[in-house]
């Protein structure tokens, strides 16, 4: 379940059926996005990190305007709760910076080898996609296989997310949350951009 409600409402918890998920081996990285990532990284204008500014990422997710949404469920009460989860090592963030400014990112909760995405934001084109790609490739390196993306959107589908029945999702969660994963610190491996090509080659082989 995950929280999702409007300002002034009681906290509402959701468990949609079907459930949107991203199987990491199905991650779609358009070649144009790959070129953008590599170009900006090479120029030094782009940097991606994990867990360096969790609170700022959450606040950005709350403040960035979204089509069809009025207000945000990320209240100060929720912020405090997730900051506690972050301090305990359960909640994590991805930060995308352009020329030193935070322009995109996401946050979520990891239990065992299951990552539950909570929210993402983008102040510059493609930066939330870059955040998800970097996270997915790093999680794959750590032995994760799936990211909970909660509810279907065209944005997530463009990256390979798909809907699965709730009972299948619950079975996956039951299995993966029991698997041990205790990294000392969440850090993005500097080799992650090279994994993009490896992933594309593997995807091409799988779909050929």
mmCIF file with all atom_site columns, C-alpha atoms in Angstrom:
data_model
loop_
_atom_site.group_PDB
_atom_site.id
_atom_site.type_symbol
_atom_site.label_atom_id
_atom_site.label_alt_id
_atom_site.label_comp_id
_atom_site.label_asym_id
_atom_site.label_entity_id
_atom_site.label_seq_id
_atom_site.pdbx_PDB_ins_code
_atom_site.Cartn_x
_atom_site.Cartn_y
_atom_site.Cartn_z
_atom_site.occupancy
_atom_site.B_iso_or_equiv
_atom_site.pdbx_formal_charge
_atom_site.auth_seq_id
_atom_site.auth_comp_id
_atom_site.auth_asym_id
_atom_site.auth_atom_id
_atom_site.pdbx_PDB_model_num
ATOM 1   C CA . UNK A 1 1   ? 0.000  0.000   0.000   1.00 0.00 ? 1   UNK A CA 1
ATOM 2   C CA . UNK A 1 2   ? 1.040  3.604   -0.452  1.00 0.00 ? 2   UNK A CA 1
ATOM 3   C CA . UNK A 1 3   ? -0.320 6.976   0.722   1.00 0.00 ? 3   UNK A CA 1
ATOM 4   C CA . UNK A 1 4   ? -2.109 9.250   -1.755  1.00 0.00 ? 4   UNK A CA 1
ATOM 5   C CA . UNK A 1 5   ? -4.519 11.982  -0.743  1.00 0.00 ? 5   UNK A CA 1
ATOM 6   C CA . UNK A 1 6   ? -5.327 15.667  -1.132  1.00 0.00 ? 6   UNK A CA 1
ATOM 7   C CA . UNK A 1 7   ? -4.478 18.436  1.362   1.00 0.00 ? 7   UNK A CA 1
ATOM 8   C CA . UNK A 1 8   ? -7.022 18.530  4.188   1.00 0.00 ? 8   UNK A CA 1
ATOM 9   C CA . UNK A 1 9   ? -8.132 14.937  3.668   1.00 0.00 ? 9   UNK A CA 1
ATOM 10  C CA . UNK A 1 10  ? -7.415 12.078  6.077   1.00 0.00 ? 10  UNK A CA 1
ATOM 11  C CA . UNK A 1 11  ? -4.437 9.936   5.072   1.00 0.00 ? 11  UNK A CA 1
ATOM 12  C CA . UNK A 1 12  ? -5.671 7.500   2.432   1.00 0.00 ? 12  UNK A CA 1
ATOM 13  C CA . UNK A 1 13  ? -3.816 4.285   1.565   1.00 0.00 ? 13  UNK A CA 1
ATOM 14  C CA . UNK A 1 14  ? -4.007 2.651   -1.859  1.00 0.00 ? 14  UNK A CA 1
ATOM 15  C CA . UNK A 1 15  ? -3.407 -0.785  -3.325  1.00 0.00 ? 15  UNK A CA 1
ATOM 16  C CA . UNK A 1 16  ? -4.420 -0.514  -6.988  1.00 0.00 ? 16  UNK A CA 1
ATOM 17  C CA . UNK A 1 17  ? -5.344 -3.441  -9.198  1.00 0.00 ? 17  UNK A CA 1
ATOM 18  C CA . UNK A 1 18  ? -3.624 -3.748  -11.601 1.00 0.00 ? 18  UNK A CA 1
ATOM 19  C CA . UNK A 1 19  ? -0.296 -2.478  -10.250 1.00 0.00 ? 19  UNK A CA 1
ATOM 20  C CA . UNK A 1 20  ? 2.297  -0.623  -12.290 1.00 0.00 ? 20  UNK A CA 1
ATOM 21  C CA . UNK A 1 21  ? 5.808  -2.064  -12.000 1.00 0.00 ? 21  UNK A CA 1
ATOM 22  C CA . UNK A 1 22  ? 9.104  -1.823  -13.844 1.00 0.00 ? 22  UNK A CA 1
ATOM 23  C CA . UNK A 1 23  ? 10.934 -5.100  -14.347 1.00 0.00 ? 23  UNK A CA 1
ATOM 24  C CA . UNK A 1 24  ? 14.494 -3.848  -14.634 1.00 0.00 ? 24  UNK A CA 1
ATOM 25  C CA . UNK A 1 25  ? 15.362 -6.193  -17.495 1.00 0.00 ? 25  UNK A CA 1
ATOM 26  C CA . UNK A 1 26  ? 12.508 -4.532  -19.418 1.00 0.00 ? 26  UNK A CA 1
ATOM 27  C CA . UNK A 1 27  ? 13.844 -1.000  -18.841 1.00 0.00 ? 27  UNK A CA 1
ATOM 28  C CA . UNK A 1 28  ? 13.622 1.017   -22.055 1.00 0.00 ? 28  UNK A CA 1
ATOM 29  C CA . UNK A 1 29  ? 16.419 3.507   -22.683 1.00 0.00 ? 29  UNK A CA 1
ATOM 30  C CA . UNK A 1 30  ? 15.908 5.396   -25.920 1.00 0.00 ? 30  UNK A CA 1
ATOM 31  C CA . UNK A 1 31  ? 19.119 5.975   -27.818 1.00 0.00 ? 31  UNK A CA 1
ATOM 32  C CA . UNK A 1 32  ? 18.421 9.717   -27.776 1.00 0.00 ? 32  UNK A CA 1
ATOM 33  C CA . UNK A 1 33  ? 18.290 9.615   -23.960 1.00 0.00 ? 33  UNK A CA 1
ATOM 34  C CA . UNK A 1 34  ? 21.522 7.606   -23.859 1.00 0.00 ? 34  UNK A CA 1
ATOM 35  C CA . UNK A 1 35  ? 23.233 10.211  -26.058 1.00 0.00 ? 35  UNK A CA 1
ATOM 36  C CA . UNK A 1 36  ? 21.948 13.037  -23.849 1.00 0.00 ? 36  UNK A CA 1
ATOM 37  C CA . UNK A 1 37  ? 23.190 11.351  -20.665 1.00 0.00 ? 37  UNK A CA 1
ATOM 38  C CA . UNK A 1 38  ? 26.648 10.630  -22.044 1.00 0.00 ? 38  UNK A CA 1
ATOM 39  C CA . UNK A 1 39  ? 27.023 14.088  -23.605 1.00 0.00 ? 39  UNK A CA 1
ATOM 40  C CA . UNK A 1 40  ? 26.067 15.927  -20.401 1.00 0.00 ? 40  UNK A CA 1
ATOM 41  C CA . UNK A 1 41  ? 28.181 13.668  -18.190 1.00 0.00 ? 41  UNK A CA 1
ATOM 42  C CA . UNK A 1 42  ? 31.183 14.161  -20.458 1.00 0.00 ? 42  UNK A CA 1
ATOM 43  C CA . UNK A 1 43  ? 30.740 17.946  -20.386 1.00 0.00 ? 43  UNK A CA 1
ATOM 44  C CA . UNK A 1 44  ? 30.592 17.895  -16.592 1.00 0.00 ? 44  UNK A CA 1
ATOM 45  C CA . UNK A 1 45  ? 27.235 19.673  -16.574 1.00 0.00 ? 45  UNK A CA 1
ATOM 46  C CA . UNK A 1 46  ? 25.289 16.648  -15.312 1.00 0.00 ? 46  UNK A CA 1
ATOM 47  C CA . UNK A 1 47  ? 25.754 14.757  -12.059 1.00 0.00 ? 47  UNK A CA 1
ATOM 48  C CA . UNK A 1 48  ? 23.656 12.008  -10.510 1.00 0.00 ? 48  UNK A CA 1
ATOM 49  C CA . UNK A 1 49  ? 23.911 10.969  -6.872  1.00 0.00 ? 49  UNK A CA 1
ATOM 50  C CA . UNK A 1 50  ? 22.114 8.825   -4.309  1.00 0.00 ? 50  UNK A CA 1
ATOM 51  C CA . UNK A 1 51  ? 21.071 9.947   -0.831  1.00 0.00 ? 51  UNK A CA 1
ATOM 52  C CA . UNK A 1 52  ? 22.864 13.305  -0.838  1.00 0.00 ? 52  UNK A CA 1
ATOM 53  C CA . UNK A 1 53  ? 19.791 15.534  -0.360  1.00 0.00 ? 53  UNK A CA 1
ATOM 54  C CA . UNK A 1 54  ? 16.755 13.431  0.514   1.00 0.00 ? 54  UNK A CA 1
ATOM 55  C CA . UNK A 1 55  ? 14.721 16.269  2.033   1.00 0.00 ? 55  UNK A CA 1
ATOM 56  C CA . UNK A 1 56  ? 15.276 18.591  -0.920  1.00 0.00 ? 56  UNK A CA 1
ATOM 57  C CA . UNK A 1 57  ? 14.149 15.875  -3.338  1.00 0.00 ? 57  UNK A CA 1
ATOM 58  C CA . UNK A 1 58  ? 10.976 15.266  -1.331  1.00 0.00 ? 58  UNK A CA 1
ATOM 59  C CA . UNK A 1 59  ? 10.186 18.970  -1.180  1.00 0.00 ? 59  UNK A CA 1
ATOM 60  C CA . UNK A 1 60  ? 10.751 19.297  -4.917  1.00 0.00 ? 60  UNK A CA 1
ATOM 61  C CA . UNK A 1 61  ? 8.363  16.386  -5.531  1.00 0.00 ? 61  UNK A CA 1
ATOM 62  C CA . UNK A 1 62  ? 5.786  18.227  -3.426  1.00 0.00 ? 62  UNK A CA 1
ATOM 63  C CA . UNK A 1 63  ? 6.261  21.626  -5.048  1.00 0.00 ? 63  UNK A CA 1
ATOM 64  C CA . UNK A 1 64  ? 6.654  20.917  -8.774  1.00 0.00 ? 64  UNK A CA 1
ATOM 65  C CA . UNK A 1 65  ? 3.293  21.492  -10.563 1.00 0.00 ? 65  UNK A CA 1
ATOM 66  C CA . UNK A 1 66  ? 1.682  18.412  -12.116 1.00 0.00 ? 66  UNK A CA 1
ATOM 67  C CA . UNK A 1 67  ? -1.004 18.211  -14.772 1.00 0.00 ? 67  UNK A CA 1
ATOM 68  C CA . UNK A 1 68  ? -4.383 17.308  -13.301 1.00 0.00 ? 68  UNK A CA 1
ATOM 69  C CA . UNK A 1 69  ? -3.239 17.642  -9.690  1.00 0.00 ? 69  UNK A CA 1
ATOM 70  C CA . UNK A 1 70  ? -4.122 20.401  -7.268  1.00 0.00 ? 70  UNK A CA 1
ATOM 71  C CA . UNK A 1 71  ? -1.903 20.390  -4.197  1.00 0.00 ? 71  UNK A CA 1
ATOM 72  C CA . UNK A 1 72  ? 0.149  17.466  -2.910  1.00 0.00 ? 72  UNK A CA 1
ATOM 73  C CA . UNK A 1 73  ? -0.119 14.554  -0.503  1.00 0.00 ? 73  UNK A CA 1
ATOM 74  C CA . UNK A 1 74  ? 3.460  15.218  0.655   1.00 0.00 ? 74  UNK A CA 1
ATOM 75  C CA . UNK A 1 75  ? 2.580  17.163  3.784   1.00 0.00 ? 75  UNK A CA 1
ATOM 76  C CA . UNK A 1 76  ? 4.997  18.214  6.530   1.00 0.00 ? 76  UNK A CA 1
ATOM 77  C CA . UNK A 1 77  ? 3.734  15.220  8.507   1.00 0.00 ? 77  UNK A CA 1
ATOM 78  C CA . UNK A 1 78  ? 4.629  12.894  5.632   1.00 0.00 ? 78  UNK A CA 1
ATOM 79  C CA . UNK A 1 79  ? 7.968  14.632  5.156   1.00 0.00 ? 79  UNK A CA 1
ATOM 80  C CA . UNK A 1 80  ? 8.840  14.046  8.806   1.00 0.00 ? 80  UNK A CA 1
ATOM 81  C CA . UNK A 1 81  ? 7.865  10.369  8.545   1.00 0.00 ? 81  UNK A CA 1
ATOM 82  C CA . UNK A 1 82  ? 9.933  9.757   5.421   1.00 0.00 ? 82  UNK A CA 1
ATOM 83  C CA . UNK A 1 83  ? 12.907 11.642  6.828   1.00 0.00 ? 83  UNK A CA 1
ATOM 84  C CA . UNK A 1 84  ? 12.800 9.223   9.765   1.00 0.00 ? 84  UNK A CA 1
ATOM 85  C CA . UNK A 1 85  ? 12.735 6.299   7.318   1.00 0.00 ? 85  UNK A CA 1
ATOM 86  C CA . UNK A 1 86  ? 15.683 7.840   5.486   1.00 0.00 ? 86  UNK A CA 1
ATOM 87  C CA . UNK A 1 87  ? 17.651 8.250   8.723   1.00 0.00 ? 87  UNK A CA 1
ATOM 88  C CA . UNK A 1 88  ? 16.951 4.595   9.507   1.00 0.00 ? 88  UNK A CA 1
ATOM 89  C CA . UNK A 1 89  ? 18.322 3.558   6.101   1.00 0.00 ? 89  UNK A CA 1
ATOM 90  C CA . UNK A 1 90  ? 15.004 2.526   4.532   1.00 0.00 ? 90  UNK A CA 1
ATOM 91  C CA . UNK A 1 91  ? 14.102 5.508   2.321   1.00 0.00 ? 91  UNK A CA 1
ATOM 92  C CA . UNK A 1 92  ? 16.413 6.672   -0.451  1.00 0.00 ? 92  UNK A CA 1
ATOM 93  C CA . UNK A 1 93  ? 16.674 9.426   -3.027  1.00 0.00 ? 93  UNK A CA 1
ATOM 94  C CA . UNK A 1 94  ? 18.210 10.036  -6.432  1.00 0.00 ? 94  UNK A CA 1
ATOM 95  C CA . UNK A 1 95  ? 19.433 13.545  -7.232  1.00 0.00 ? 95  UNK A CA 1
ATOM 96  C CA . UNK A 1 96  ? 20.013 14.835  -10.757 1.00 0.00 ? 96  UNK A CA 1
ATOM 97  C CA . UNK A 1 97  ? 21.895 18.114  -10.937 1.00 0.00 ? 97  UNK A CA 1
ATOM 98  C CA . UNK A 1 98  ? 22.569 20.284  -13.975 1.00 0.00 ? 98  UNK A CA 1
ATOM 99  C CA . UNK A 1 99  ? 25.360 22.803  -13.548 1.00 0.00 ? 99  UNK A CA 1
ATOM 100 C CA . UNK A 1 100 ? 25.094 22.204  -9.799  1.00 0.00 ? 100 UNK A CA 1
ATOM 101 C CA . UNK A 1 101 ? 21.346 22.855  -9.545  1.00 0.00 ? 101 UNK A CA 1
ATOM 102 C CA . UNK A 1 102 ? 18.919 20.110  -8.495  1.00 0.00 ? 102 UNK A CA 1
ATOM 103 C CA . UNK A 1 103 ? 16.678 19.682  -11.549 1.00 0.00 ? 103 UNK A CA 1
ATOM 104 C CA . UNK A 1 104 ? 15.297 16.169  -11.198 1.00 0.00 ? 104 UNK A CA 1
ATOM 105 C CA . UNK A 1 105 ? 15.073 13.158  -8.965  1.00 0.00 ? 105 UNK A CA 1
ATOM 106 C CA . UNK A 1 106 ? 12.965 10.635  -7.150  1.00 0.00 ? 106 UNK A CA 1
ATOM 107 C CA . UNK A 1 107 ? 12.635 8.920   -3.793  1.00 0.00 ? 107 UNK A CA 1
ATOM 108 C CA . UNK A 1 108 ? 11.265 5.685   -2.469  1.00 0.00 ? 108 UNK A CA 1
ATOM 109 C CA . UNK A 1 109 ? 11.571 2.928   0.100   1.00 0.00 ? 109 UNK A CA 1
ATOM 110 C CA . UNK A 1 110 ? 13.663 -0.245  -0.083  1.00 0.00 ? 110 UNK A CA 1
ATOM 111 C CA . UNK A 1 111 ? 12.705 -3.384  1.829   1.00 0.00 ? 111 UNK A CA 1
ATOM 112 C CA . UNK A 1 112 ? 14.891 -6.404  1.192   1.00 0.00 ? 112 UNK A CA 1
ATOM 113 C CA . UNK A 1 113 ? 15.412 -6.476  -2.575  1.00 0.00 ? 113 UNK A CA 1
ATOM 114 C CA . UNK A 1 114 ? 12.218 -4.590  -3.421  1.00 0.00 ? 114 UNK A CA 1
ATOM 115 C CA . UNK A 1 115 ? 12.247 -0.872  -4.211  1.00 0.00 ? 115 UNK A CA 1
ATOM 116 C CA . UNK A 1 116 ? 8.976  1.028   -3.881  1.00 0.00 ? 116 UNK A CA 1
ATOM 117 C CA . UNK A 1 117 ? 9.063  4.272   -5.845  1.00 0.00 ? 117 UNK A CA 1
ATOM 118 C CA . UNK A 1 118 ? 7.070  7.030   -4.157  1.00 0.00 ? 118 UNK A CA 1
ATOM 119 C CA . UNK A 1 119 ? 7.405  10.185  -6.256  1.00 0.00 ? 119 UNK A CA 1
ATOM 120 C CA . UNK A 1 120 ? 9.599  11.829  -8.875  1.00 0.00 ? 120 UNK A CA 1
ATOM 121 C CA . UNK A 1 121 ? 10.051 15.316  -10.283 1.00 0.00 ? 121 UNK A CA 1
ATOM 122 C CA . UNK A 1 122 ? 11.613 17.071  -13.226 1.00 0.00 ? 122 UNK A CA 1
ATOM 123 C CA . UNK A 1 123 ? 12.485 20.741  -13.659 1.00 0.00 ? 123 UNK A CA 1
ATOM 124 C CA . UNK A 1 124 ? 14.444 20.111  -16.855 1.00 0.00 ? 124 UNK A CA 1
ATOM 125 C CA . UNK A 1 125 ? 13.537 17.839  -19.748 1.00 0.00 ? 125 UNK A CA 1
ATOM 126 C CA . UNK A 1 126 ? 14.211 14.121  -19.176 1.00 0.00 ? 126 UNK A CA 1
ATOM 127 C CA . UNK A 1 127 ? 15.790 14.528  -15.730 1.00 0.00 ? 127 UNK A CA 1
ATOM 128 C CA . UNK A 1 128 ? 13.267 12.311  -13.920 1.00 0.00 ? 128 UNK A CA 1
ATOM 129 C CA . UNK A 1 129 ? 13.870 9.685   -16.617 1.00 0.00 ? 129 UNK A CA 1
ATOM 130 C CA . UNK A 1 130 ? 17.616 9.973   -16.059 1.00 0.00 ? 130 UNK A CA 1
ATOM 131 C CA . UNK A 1 131 ? 17.062 9.505   -12.313 1.00 0.00 ? 131 UNK A CA 1
ATOM 132 C CA . UNK A 1 132 ? 15.033 6.343   -12.855 1.00 0.00 ? 132 UNK A CA 1
ATOM 133 C CA . UNK A 1 133 ? 17.478 4.913   -15.397 1.00 0.00 ? 133 UNK A CA 1
ATOM 134 C CA . UNK A 1 134 ? 20.456 5.477   -13.089 1.00 0.00 ? 134 UNK A CA 1
ATOM 135 C CA . UNK A 1 135 ? 18.619 3.970   -10.122 1.00 0.00 ? 135 UNK A CA 1
ATOM 136 C CA . UNK A 1 136 ? 17.379 0.956   -12.082 1.00 0.00 ? 136 UNK A CA 1
ATOM 137 C CA . UNK A 1 137 ? 20.851 0.136   -13.399 1.00 0.00 ? 137 UNK A CA 1
ATOM 138 C CA . UNK A 1 138 ? 22.392 0.467   -9.938  1.00 0.00 ? 138 UNK A CA 1
ATOM 139 C CA . UNK A 1 139 ? 19.657 -1.656  -8.359  1.00 0.00 ? 139 UNK A CA 1
ATOM 140 C CA . UNK A 1 140 ? 20.223 -4.275  -11.046 1.00 0.00 ? 140 UNK A CA 1
ATOM 141 C CA . UNK A 1 141 ? 23.905 -4.361  -10.101 1.00 0.00 ? 141 UNK A CA 1
ATOM 142 C CA . UNK A 1 142 ? 22.844 -4.985  -6.495  1.00 0.00 ? 142 UNK A CA 1
ATOM 143 C CA . UNK A 1 143 ? 20.602 -7.888  -7.478  1.00 0.00 ? 143 UNK A CA 1
ATOM 144 C CA . UNK A 1 144 ? 17.233 -6.126  -7.550  1.00 0.00 ? 144 UNK A CA 1
ATOM 145 C CA . UNK A 1 145 ? 14.864 -7.103  -10.358 1.00 0.00 ? 145 UNK A CA 1
ATOM 146 C CA . UNK A 1 146 ? 11.808 -4.851  -10.010 1.00 0.00 ? 146 UNK A CA 1
ATOM 147 C CA . UNK A 1 147 ? 10.700 -1.347  -9.032  1.00 0.00 ? 147 UNK A CA 1
ATOM 148 C CA . UNK A 1 148 ? 7.163  -0.648  -7.825  1.00 0.00 ? 148 UNK A CA 1
ATOM 149 C CA . UNK A 1 149 ? 5.918  2.292   -9.909  1.00 0.00 ? 149 UNK A CA 1
ATOM 150 C CA . UNK A 1 150 ? 2.446  2.242   -8.320  1.00 0.00 ? 150 UNK A CA 1
ATOM 151 C CA . UNK A 1 151 ? 0.082  3.678   -10.952 1.00 0.00 ? 151 UNK A CA 1
ATOM 152 C CA . UNK A 1 152 ? 0.290  3.574   -14.740 1.00 0.00 ? 152 UNK A CA 1
ATOM 153 C CA . UNK A 1 153 ? 1.350  6.755   -16.543 1.00 0.00 ? 153 UNK A CA 1
ATOM 154 C CA . UNK A 1 154 ? 2.518  7.368   -20.101 1.00 0.00 ? 154 UNK A CA 1
ATOM 155 C CA . UNK A 1 155 ? 5.772  8.700   -18.654 1.00 0.00 ? 155 UNK A CA 1
ATOM 156 C CA . UNK A 1 156 ? 6.525  5.455   -16.802 1.00 0.00 ? 156 UNK A CA 1
ATOM 157 C CA . UNK A 1 157 ? 5.308  3.269   -19.651 1.00 0.00 ? 157 UNK A CA 1
ATOM 158 C CA . UNK A 1 158 ? 7.797  4.972   -21.976 1.00 0.00 ? 158 UNK A CA 1
ATOM 159 C CA . UNK A 1 159 ? 10.534 3.603   -19.704 1.00 0.00 ? 159 UNK A CA 1
ATOM 160 C CA . UNK A 1 160 ? 9.153  0.070   -19.777 1.00 0.00 ? 160 UNK A CA 1
ATOM 161 C CA . UNK A 1 161 ? 6.735  -0.004  -16.840 1.00 0.00 ? 161 UNK A CA 1
ATOM 162 C CA . UNK A 1 162 ? 3.769  -2.354  -17.177 1.00 0.00 ? 162 UNK A CA 1
ATOM 163 C CA . UNK A 1 163 ? 0.651  -3.381  -15.289 1.00 0.00 ? 163 UNK A CA 1
ATOM 164 C CA . UNK A 1 164 ? 0.422  -6.702  -13.461 1.00 0.00 ? 164 UNK A CA 1
ATOM 165 C CA . UNK A 1 165 ? -2.456 -8.188  -11.401 1.00 0.00 ? 165 UNK A CA 1
ATOM 166 C CA . UNK A 1 166 ? -2.391 -7.259  -7.731  1.00 0.00 ? 166 UNK A CA 1
ATOM 167 C CA . UNK A 1 167 ? -2.151 -10.884 -6.569  1.00 0.00 ? 167 UNK A CA 1
ATOM 168 C CA . UNK A 1 168 ? 1.004  -11.377 -8.647  1.00 0.00 ? 168 UNK A CA 1
ATOM 169 C CA . UNK A 1 169 ? 2.434  -8.123  -7.303  1.00 0.00 ? 169 UNK A CA 1
ATOM 170 C CA . UNK A 1 170 ? 1.743  -9.216  -3.725  1.00 0.00 ? 170 UNK A CA 1
ATOM 171 C CA . UNK A 1 171 ? 3.466  -12.554 -4.350  1.00 0.00 ? 171 UNK A CA 1
ATOM 172 C CA . UNK A 1 172 ? 6.540  -10.759 -5.737  1.00 0.00 ? 172 UNK A CA 1
ATOM 173 C CA . UNK A 1 173 ? 6.609  -8.391  -2.757  1.00 0.00 ? 173 UNK A CA 1
ATOM 174 C CA . UNK A 1 174 ? 6.301  -11.281 -0.289  1.00 0.00 ? 174 UNK A CA 1
ATOM 175 C CA . UNK A 1 175 ? 9.295  -12.982 -1.897  1.00 0.00 ? 175 UNK A CA 1
ATOM 176 C CA . UNK A 1 176 ? 11.637 -10.053 -2.508  1.00 0.00 ? 176 UNK A CA 1
ATOM 177 C CA . UNK A 1 177 ? 11.134 -8.267  0.803   1.00 0.00 ? 177 UNK A CA 1
ATOM 178 C CA . UNK A 1 178 ? 12.406 -11.400 2.559   1.00 0.00 ? 178 UNK A CA 1
ATOM 179 C CA . UNK A 1 179 ? 15.699 -11.308 0.653   1.00 0.00 ? 179 UNK A CA 1
ATOM 180 C CA . UNK A 1 180 ? 18.584 -9.745  2.531   1.00 0.00 ? 180 UNK A CA 1
ATOM 181 C CA . UNK A 1 181 ? 20.195 -6.550  1.278   1.00 0.00 ? 181 UNK A CA 1
ATOM 182 C CA . UNK A 1 182 ? 22.217 -4.365  3.616   1.00 0.00 ? 182 UNK A CA 1
ATOM 183 C CA . UNK A 1 183 ? 24.619 -2.058  1.761   1.00 0.00 ? 183 UNK A CA 1
ATOM 184 C CA . UNK A 1 184 ? 26.781 0.106   3.978   1.00 0.00 ? 184 UNK A CA 1
ATOM 185 C CA . UNK A 1 185 ? 25.816 3.178   1.992   1.00 0.00 ? 185 UNK A CA 1
ATOM 186 C CA . UNK A 1 186 ? 23.778 3.866   -1.115  1.00 0.00 ? 186 UNK A CA 1
ATOM 187 C CA . UNK A 1 187 ? 26.221 5.266   -3.649  1.00 0.00 ? 187 UNK A CA 1
ATOM 188 C CA . UNK A 1 188 ? 25.984 5.345   -7.418  1.00 0.00 ? 188 UNK A CA 1
ATOM 189 C CA . UNK A 1 189 ? 28.814 3.401   -9.005  1.00 0.00 ? 189 UNK A CA 1
ATOM 190 C CA . UNK A 1 190 ? 30.726 5.791   -11.299 1.00 0.00 ? 190 UNK A CA 1
ATOM 191 C CA . UNK A 1 191 ? 30.693 3.029   -13.927 1.00 0.00 ? 191 UNK A CA 1
ATOM 192 C CA . UNK A 1 192 ? 26.895 3.189   -14.246 1.00 0.00 ? 192 UNK A CA 1
ATOM 193 C CA . UNK A 1 193 ? 26.869 5.030   -17.620 1.00 0.00 ? 193 UNK A CA 1
ATOM 194 C CA . UNK A 1 194 ? 28.736 2.063   -19.141 1.00 0.00 ? 194 UNK A CA 1
ATOM 195 C CA . UNK A 1 195 ? 25.939 -0.223  -17.982 1.00 0.00 ? 195 UNK A CA 1
ATOM 196 C CA . UNK A 1 196 ? 23.561 1.559   -20.372 1.00 0.00 ? 196 UNK A CA 1
ATOM 197 C CA . UNK A 1 197 ? 25.269 -0.020  -23.385 1.00 0.00 ? 197 UNK A CA 1
ATOM 198 C CA . UNK A 1 198 ? 25.365 -3.406  -21.667 1.00 0.00 ? 198 UNK A CA 1
ATOM 199 C CA . UNK A 1 199 ? 21.651 -3.157  -20.896 1.00 0.00 ? 199 UNK A CA 1
ATOM 200 C CA . UNK A 1 200 ? 20.812 -2.168  -24.474 1.00 0.00 ? 200 UNK A CA 1
ATOM 201 C CA . UNK A 1 201 ? 22.831 -5.096  -25.824 1.00 0.00 ? 201 UNK A CA 1
ATOM 202 C CA . UNK A 1 202 ? 21.099 -7.526  -23.461 1.00 0.00 ? 202 UNK A CA 1
ATOM 203 C CA . UNK A 1 203 ? 17.677 -6.096  -24.342 1.00 0.00 ? 203 UNK A CA 1
ATOM 204 C CA . UNK A 1 204 ? 18.449 -6.410  -28.043 1.00 0.00 ? 204 UNK A CA 1
ATOM 205 C CA . UNK A 1 205 ? 19.437 -10.053 -27.550 1.00 0.00 ? 205 UNK A CA 1
ATOM 206 C CA . UNK A 1 206 ? 16.296 -10.801 -25.542 1.00 0.00 ? 206 UNK A CA 1
ATOM 207 C CA . UNK A 1 207 ? 14.003 -9.270  -28.152 1.00 0.00 ? 207 UNK A CA 1
ATOM 208 C CA . UNK A 1 208 ? 15.801 -10.520 -31.272 1.00 0.00 ? 208 UNK A CA 1
#
